[in-house]
Structure formats: structure tokens, C-alpha cells
Amino acid sequence: MTGRLLAYRPGVRDGIGASVARRVLPVVLLLALLAGPGSAQDTVPPTPEPPPTPPATGGWGAFGVSPRPGTTVVSATILFAHGSASDPADASGSAWLTGEVLRRSVEAALDPELRASTELEVRVDRTRTAFRLVTLPDRWRDAWEALEEGVFDRRPGQAELEAARAELEEVFAFESDAPGRDFENEFRGLIAGARSPWSHDPRGRRADVANVTLDDLERYRSRHYDRSAATVAVVGALSSAEAAEVVTGEDPPPDGYAAAVDFEPAGATSGQSLWSAPERLELTREVTSSWIGVAFPVDPTISRTVLEMLVHRLVEELDPDPPPPGTFSVRVRLEELRGRPLLTVEAAVLPEAAERWEARIVESVELIASEELDPAFFGWHRRHFRSARLLEEAAPEAEGLRRAADLLRTGRPRELRSEIWELQGPQLARAARTLGPPRILVMGPDLSAEVRTP
Amino acid sequence: MKKGGGRLLAMTPPLPDAGPGAGRRPRPIVLAHAVVLLAAIPGATSLPGAEVRAAQEAFGSGQDRVASQHPLEPDTVYTLPDGPRIVTLPAPGAATVSLRLSIPVTEAPAEAGAGRLLQMLAVERARGKAEPVGSEVTGARTASGVAYTVSGPVEEIDHLAWLLREVAAAPSNDVWFRRARTRLVAEAREREETPSGRIAAELRRAIAPASAPLGGTTGTLESLTLAELRNVWARTHRPSEMTVVVAGDVPLELLLLTTLDLGSPSDGPTTLPSRDAPRLTPNQTEVIRYWYGEGHMLSGVDDPRGDVAALLVAEQLRSLDRDFETTVQLWEIDSRKALVTFGAAYARDRQAMRSALRSALDATREQLTPAKVVEAVARVRARALFGARTPSGRTAFVGRHLEIAGATAAGTVFLEALDAVTVESMRAFFTELAASPALEAEIRP
């Protein structure tokens, strides 16, 4: 038992009165006796509780499962924190082709009935590679085992590489000299530097793709397809136990997800901004449209859900229905560079509208940053965002990809519904205010050039 | 599972009979009842005391409640007095909900295209109200009627119920009507003036001569007035004829709200008009290639062998080394299905094309193997289940099979029958199809 010795010294009158002191002092002395110096030596320190054993992930970096009894399929996503930015300098396209060739290899290994009951997709971007499987519940185990073996163990065949290469070559031929591709390359070069692998087309350079070999792909796979750094998310018509039994071989994680003790989430949580000064580049091309790209570095401490609503809000401003005159397309995305989030806005517009559009993009961010929305009006925006976001995840594989990405970024999946409910207007404004200085690229024709007649 | 519906009694007192020609039910009384129900809902998942007991007694006497774990098997079926049938699908904890409203529509020959026009106007009306909240509205003209699906977060159920009332409401805006009619006339003209549209129309006339094309003809659409369209609506959009399929985690009380004020009042026209359809100008569209097509009516109403057969026949035609184009489709016409094949070829290949199509059923049967049938069955099954993986997909699957076969569990019956398909049953199916005369159509340059 411990007591507390009150700050009272006998004989000192503290203004309460001597009679009070006489009543308090015996109690104080009794407490002091009970908490005397001998008691510390007699108390046995409590045995520290052993730390809780973290749920096993079966060798994966992190694993999550979300049973969805109201669906008819099972979806599983394997996500790696590597993409085309990890291509070797002399073998661009390695990430892309590795993913595509392994996908073909997995499909070829499925029996015809399973192949007919399964959809397998691979997505490779600059910093991520995702294998996404959707199959029927009664063939879930077979499909998963085929995926795992194909992604990690089985060496693909030359035929699969040639088929993937031929398909890519057709796309390159079609896009040859396409101004949209030119714009993408220039915009990415402005963001990360023209020499950075991050800036290159995720599909690689045409010349490199023509020369890539199976050994190149094996080197890429052995270096970057690391189970212990990858995340898996399963969503669908199965229980947590059924999912865990197949993926990890362990008991299901009690909270629906688990991360290995040594798993390092890929998302940055602090650090310097990607850049500190704005930059603007104007390029003239003989084209009939103009392209504008604006990139903002994002504060990595801002919640992902807030950032997604910021993207949604920007789309509302920049791409309403009906679209503003002179607009061909608008795209607003959250991307990643060197582990830090990046917000990019790209618009294809009539050349005469380019200047107005460049200002519009920057002003939209400033508008959101300065908005002090009435809670009811913010609630309307949030309602629209919630509908769009939840309907996006009506398909189990969409939720699966998002959960795998959350696990990779932070080690835990978001509960989107509750996070959206908790969004407040000031959070959105703050997120917009903390966007860093923009890097802007405008590419289009020179409208001031005189028309020469023969 | 027991078939048939339950009857909900005593949830709300019966509304006063407005009498013939009096139009809609008195708005204040309906609103009062809605207010009573709405007041009971916030923070509660059941109605206050006496109403709950009355409802439970009513349900106990005739409801169909099935403890089903299959996502495509209805959990509960309710039939309201003079109201729609409500079919619920299990979806515990789901974040979104979809409600699919289907309404049978029969058109007189002179009204061909009216259902499609109603559907277009309804979707346009509802989307304008859905967009600010981000809800989804889709619509389709099916072989049996019109169907609308509204989807959104579960928390938006009252807004979704409002959208459902919007899609079921009467057309009234003359400007929208004329604009929609103009678009449909353009669609009809495109069908009538393209070779593929012509062959499809010719085949349809051969297969179902009395059945009007769902999209209408230029003649019927151009002569249709808003007043006539409203008559079609009043005749067909009766709550007692409607079915609402719901996939979502929504309490009973809220579901009942979705059915308040749906559709047309119980009075109004009940018979088809006798006006003759405008005579169609013979289609003089010139073609460059020879077009030929065949249709075979299937005997079963919802026999999955038709879907499997369509895949197998398409594969067989694709396997031919040929210089002509072929198409295989499974049509729903009225309450039946037809396997349709058609193709196009230049003069030098026209005989080969016609021969390939005429012998397609026999050739497919002769080349059947267990492996081919297993794979085709797997593809049909996967297509059905993949399509049904979202709430809107589930309601579409259950709703469509209900419309085709008339039973709430028709979807799962279809899947069970699909699992029972074998190479022997497919051989028998092709033999039966080939034995019935093919309904032909041909267009020559």
C-alpha cells in the first residue's frame, strides 16, 4: 500500500487553523507509517506480463482478410512495394514484363475449368506491383496456390515472354509519336528528373523491351518479389479462418489483419518535402491540343482518407458535369515518389483554354485551402465523396486492392466508412494548405506563331 | 424453401378509397403515415410495441423467411396488400445497398417502344436527383418490362427510396419526352438502316411475328404522344405488379418505406389500345454482303443449356477456317428464349457461310467432349457469379431470373441446373434443337 505524505510540517500554520492541523496530522502520520521505507523492500515487484504474441503472417509482411458474406466470389491481392522505378538502368520494362509474364504463366498453369472460373490481373505502376485474383469460392484454394507458385517459384517460359513482348510492341507502334506520351514523359521528368527511373514510362523503353530476357526478369523477381515485404488482402465469400488457412497456414488474425514484427511499412510518415521551390516549364510542339500537368508534394502526415477526399473535391471543381468548355480530359491522382505522397493534376484542353486552365488548377487548390465551409455544406461534399468511395468498393477486388495498399503503406487497413464519417471541413482545408509548391508543365502549340502561306 | 409470398397486414391502416377518376391517394394522409414510420426509425430497428406485435403476427401467418446462407437465395419475401413484392437478399454488414425495381410492361403493336421511352425518361429524371448525392441509377428495357436499380451507401436508404419513387413516377415533361423520343427514333433508324439491324429485325419477325421490337420502330415512335405514353404508364406501373429486390443490410421498416407511393394508382386503363401500328415502309437498305440467319426456340423457360449451347456453338464457328463473319446470341423474346446465329459473307463465300450456319448445331453436337462441356459450364457459371458479386449485380441476377421463370428462387434453380449439365444432356439438347425447324431470314445485295 502506498500513501501520500501531505505537504504539512508540524508547527507550521498554513492558514487553515490549528484545530484543522490537529485533526489532519494523525491521519498523515498514520499514512506515513503505512508507506514507510521498509515497505519498498518488502514489496515483490509484479511479474511483467509477457508481450502478446503477434499473430503469424505465414511469412508475409502483412496479411488482412475481410469476409463479405453477401458476395459470390473471393478476391486476393498480393502487393509489392516495387514498380518500374526499380527497373535496372539498362533494362527498363523489367517490372512491367515480369508482372505480365508471370500473369500469363499462372493462367497457363490453371486447368481449363479453373481458368474459366478465374480472373487474374496484374498492375504495375512506378512504385507498386499488384497481382489481383478473383475466383469462385469452391476453387479458391486451387487458384491461390497456382498464383503463389507462379509468382514466386515457377520459371516462366519463353513463349510467355514473347507473347507479352509482342503485345507491348503493338501498343508502342500504335502510340509512336503520340503527343500524350511525349507529355507524360516530360511531366514525369519535371517532377523527378529526366534520368530518374521513376520518370520513365512504366512499360519501359521500346528498345529495352525488345532485348529483355527471361534472365533479366528472374533477376528482377529475385530482387524485388520478397514475401516478407509484401502484403496480402483477401476479401469475399469466405471466413477469416478459411482465408488464413490457405494464405498463412496460421490462425486468423483476431482484428482481421496482422503485420510481421519486422515488417516496415513503405509509406513515409515524416521527412522533408520532395521539393521546396516551384518550377514551371513551357514546351512548344506542333500539336492541336494542349496538355497541362501540375504536381504538388503532399505532407505525409495527412491522413490518406483526407487526401482522397481532397482529390474528390478537386475533381468536383475541375471536372464537373457537364465539363467546362474546351476540356478533353481531366485526371487528378495521388501518386508516390521516394515513399512520399504526390498529388498530380493532368488536363488535356483546347490550346486557347490552356492559360485559363493552368490558373484554374492552382486556384482550385487555393479555393479549397481557404474554404471555411458551413458544416452542412461540407457535409454535402462529404456525402458525395462517401457515396462515390463506397460504391467504388462494391466489388470485392476493389476493396482488396485498397486494403493491401493500406497494409503496405501503414501496416493496418483503414475502416473507410467510419473514417469518412469523421472527416471535417478544416481537415480538408489544412490538407490543401499543406500542399507544397507546384511543378507545372504546359505543352502545346505556339498560338502566337504567324500563319505562313505558300 | 417455401415458395410464394407473405402478406403484411396491419402495418398501416388502409387508406381511404379515392374512387375512380380521383387520381392519387390524398397526399396528407400518406404523408402522415410516412411521418409515423419515419419517426419510429431513427435510433431504432423496430417499430413501437403494438405495431411490432401486429407485424409479427401477420408475418407468422404467411411470410417466407428462409435461413439461407447462399448470397443469391432470397432471405425473405414480402408481398404487401395492393403493393409490390419485396425480395431481400442477405448482406450482413454491407456498406452499400442496391434496390432493383422491375415492372412488367406489355405494349400494343401501336405502342412499340413505349416501354423503352418510359425507361429512358425515368432514368434521366432520377439521375438528375441522384448525382448531387453520388448515388447510382441504371435502367434497362428487358424482355418482360422495365427494370431500374438504385445503389448507394446504406445510410442513404431514404434517398434511394425517393429515387425509386422517381423512376416509377409518371412521365410529365413534354420537352423531355420529345427529346427522348427523337433519340429513340434515331436509334430505331440506325437499326433499320444497318445490315446487322435488318437481319436481326427479320429474324425477330420470323421467330415471333406478333412481338413488337422492344426499341420500337420509327413509325410507332414518331406517332406516340405523351398522353399515350402516360396511358401505358398508368396501365403497367401498378404497385401490385412490381417487384423490388434488395441486397443490403436494411431493416424491415426502412424497406417498407421504399414502397410508399410507388407507381400508378389502382384505377386507370387496364386494356391495350386497339389502334393499329403504323405500316412499316419496307426496308430498302442496300447491303454489300449476303446476310443469313437462323433462330431456334428453346423449350425450357430458363434452361441453362441454352447459355452453354451459345458458347459451344460460338467456339465451333470460330474454329472454322473461313472468310466470313458470324454471330451467336441468346435472345429473350416474350417469355421464351431463342438461340440465334447469323452471318455475313461476300459473294464467293456465301455458300460456305450459309452451310456453316445451317450445320452449326449438328457440328457442335458431333464435336462435343466432356472437357468442352465442363469448360463451357464453368464459363457460364463464372459469368453469372462474377456479375453477381456486387449488390447491384446480385439484384440483377435474382431479378432477371425471377422475371423469366416467375419464382423468387429461380436464380439458384438456374445455377443448380447448370451444375447438372453433362455432355449427354447437351447432346440431347442439340438433338432437340436441330429437330425443330429453323426460322430463317436472309438479305441479299
PDB file of C-alpha atoms in Angstrom, chain A residues 69-73 112-113 116-119 134-136 138 380 383-384 386-387 390-391 394-397 417 421, chain B residues 71 90 92-96 131-134 136 153 155-156 159 374-375 378-379 381-382 385-386 388-390 394:
ATOM      1  CA  PRO A  69     -20.895 -12.961 -46.952  1.00  0.00           C
ATOM      2  CA  GLY A  70     -23.077 -11.038 -49.410  1.00  0.00           C
ATOM      3  CA  THR A  71     -20.816 -11.653 -52.396  1.00  0.00           C
ATOM      4  CA  THR A  72     -20.310 -14.598 -54.742  1.00  0.00           C
ATOM      5  CA  VAL A  73     -16.546 -14.518 -55.285  1.00  0.00           C
ATOM      6  CA  PRO A 112      -9.364 -25.264 -68.090  1.00  0.00           C
ATOM      7  CA  GLU A 113     -12.247 -25.273 -65.625  1.00  0.00           C
ATOM      8  CA  ALA A 116     -12.724 -20.304 -66.900  1.00  0.00           C
ATOM      9  CA  SER A 117     -13.660 -19.506 -63.281  1.00  0.00           C
ATOM     10  CA  THR A 118     -10.819 -17.109 -62.503  1.00  0.00           C
ATOM     11  CA  GLU A 119      -9.772 -13.605 -63.441  1.00  0.00           C
ATOM     12  CA  VAL A 134     -10.843 -13.108 -58.420  1.00  0.00           C
ATOM     13  CA  THR A 135     -12.244 -16.615 -58.338  1.00  0.00           C
ATOM     14  CA  LEU A 136     -15.187 -18.680 -57.171  1.00  0.00           C
ATOM     15  CA  ASP A 138     -15.191 -23.530 -54.294  1.00  0.00           C
ATOM     16  CA  TRP A 380     -22.961  17.612 -48.580  1.00  0.00           C
ATOM     17  CA  ARG A 383     -21.861  12.747 -48.546  1.00  0.00           C
ATOM     18  CA  HIS A 384     -20.979  12.816 -52.242  1.00  0.00           C
ATOM     19  CA  ARG A 386     -18.791   8.782 -49.280  1.00  0.00           C
ATOM     20  CA  SER A 387     -21.213   7.546 -51.949  1.00  0.00           C
ATOM     21  CA  LEU A 390     -18.142   3.160 -51.029  1.00  0.00           C
ATOM     22  CA  LEU A 391     -19.670   2.379 -54.414  1.00  0.00           C
ATOM     23  CA  ALA A 394     -18.874  -2.552 -54.097  1.00  0.00           C
ATOM     24  CA  ALA A 395     -16.714  -5.052 -55.994  1.00  0.00           C
ATOM     25  CA  PRO A 396     -14.689  -7.173 -53.531  1.00  0.00           C
ATOM     26  CA  GLU A 397     -11.478  -6.912 -55.561  1.00  0.00           C
ATOM     27  CA  ARG A 417     -16.810   4.028 -43.545  1.00  0.00           C
ATOM     28  CA  TRP A 421     -17.887   9.891 -41.266  1.00  0.00           C
TER      29      TRP A 421
ATOM     30  CA  PRO B  71     -25.952 -14.920 -51.391  1.00  0.00           C
ATOM     31  CA  PRO B  90     -28.746 -11.491 -47.153  1.00  0.00           C
ATOM     32  CA  PRO B  92     -24.927  -8.569 -43.139  1.00  0.00           C
ATOM     33  CA  GLY B  93     -22.688  -5.601 -42.534  1.00  0.00           C
ATOM     34  CA  ALA B  94     -22.628  -4.468 -46.176  1.00  0.00           C
ATOM     35  CA  ALA B  95     -21.681  -0.826 -46.646  1.00  0.00           C
ATOM     36  CA  THR B  96     -23.839  -0.299 -49.731  1.00  0.00           C
ATOM     37  CA  GLU B 131     -25.943  12.953 -58.996  1.00  0.00           C
ATOM     38  CA  PRO B 132     -25.678  15.589 -56.234  1.00  0.00           C
ATOM     39  CA  VAL B 133     -25.525  12.816 -53.630  1.00  0.00           C
ATOM     40  CA  GLY B 134     -23.408  10.447 -55.692  1.00  0.00           C
ATOM     41  CA  GLU B 136     -26.166   5.417 -58.904  1.00  0.00           C
ATOM     42  CA  PRO B 153     -24.429   3.689 -49.044  1.00  0.00           C
ATOM     43  CA  GLU B 155     -27.098   5.353 -44.765  1.00  0.00           C
ATOM     44  CA  GLU B 156     -28.744   6.804 -47.883  1.00  0.00           C
ATOM     45  CA  HIS B 159     -32.692   8.979 -50.537  1.00  0.00           C
ATOM     46  CA  VAL B 374     -17.094 -28.788 -68.384  1.00  0.00           C
ATOM     47  CA  GLU B 375     -15.255 -25.677 -69.528  1.00  0.00           C
ATOM     48  CA  ALA B 378     -17.596 -23.218 -65.871  1.00  0.00           C
ATOM     49  CA  ARG B 379     -17.623 -20.123 -68.057  1.00  0.00           C
ATOM     50  CA  ARG B 381     -21.267 -20.198 -64.099  1.00  0.00           C
ATOM     51  CA  ALA B 382     -18.370 -17.767 -63.676  1.00  0.00           C
ATOM     52  CA  LEU B 385     -21.400 -15.352 -60.318  1.00  0.00           C
ATOM     53  CA  PHE B 386     -18.890 -12.674 -61.274  1.00  0.00           C
ATOM     54  CA  ALA B 388     -23.481 -11.032 -59.146  1.00  0.00           C
ATOM     55  CA  ARG B 389     -20.518 -10.150 -56.934  1.00  0.00           C
ATOM     56  CA  THR B 390     -21.751  -6.623 -56.186  1.00  0.00           C
ATOM     57  CA  ARG B 394     -26.983  -9.704 -57.113  1.00  0.00           C
TER      58      ARG B 394
END
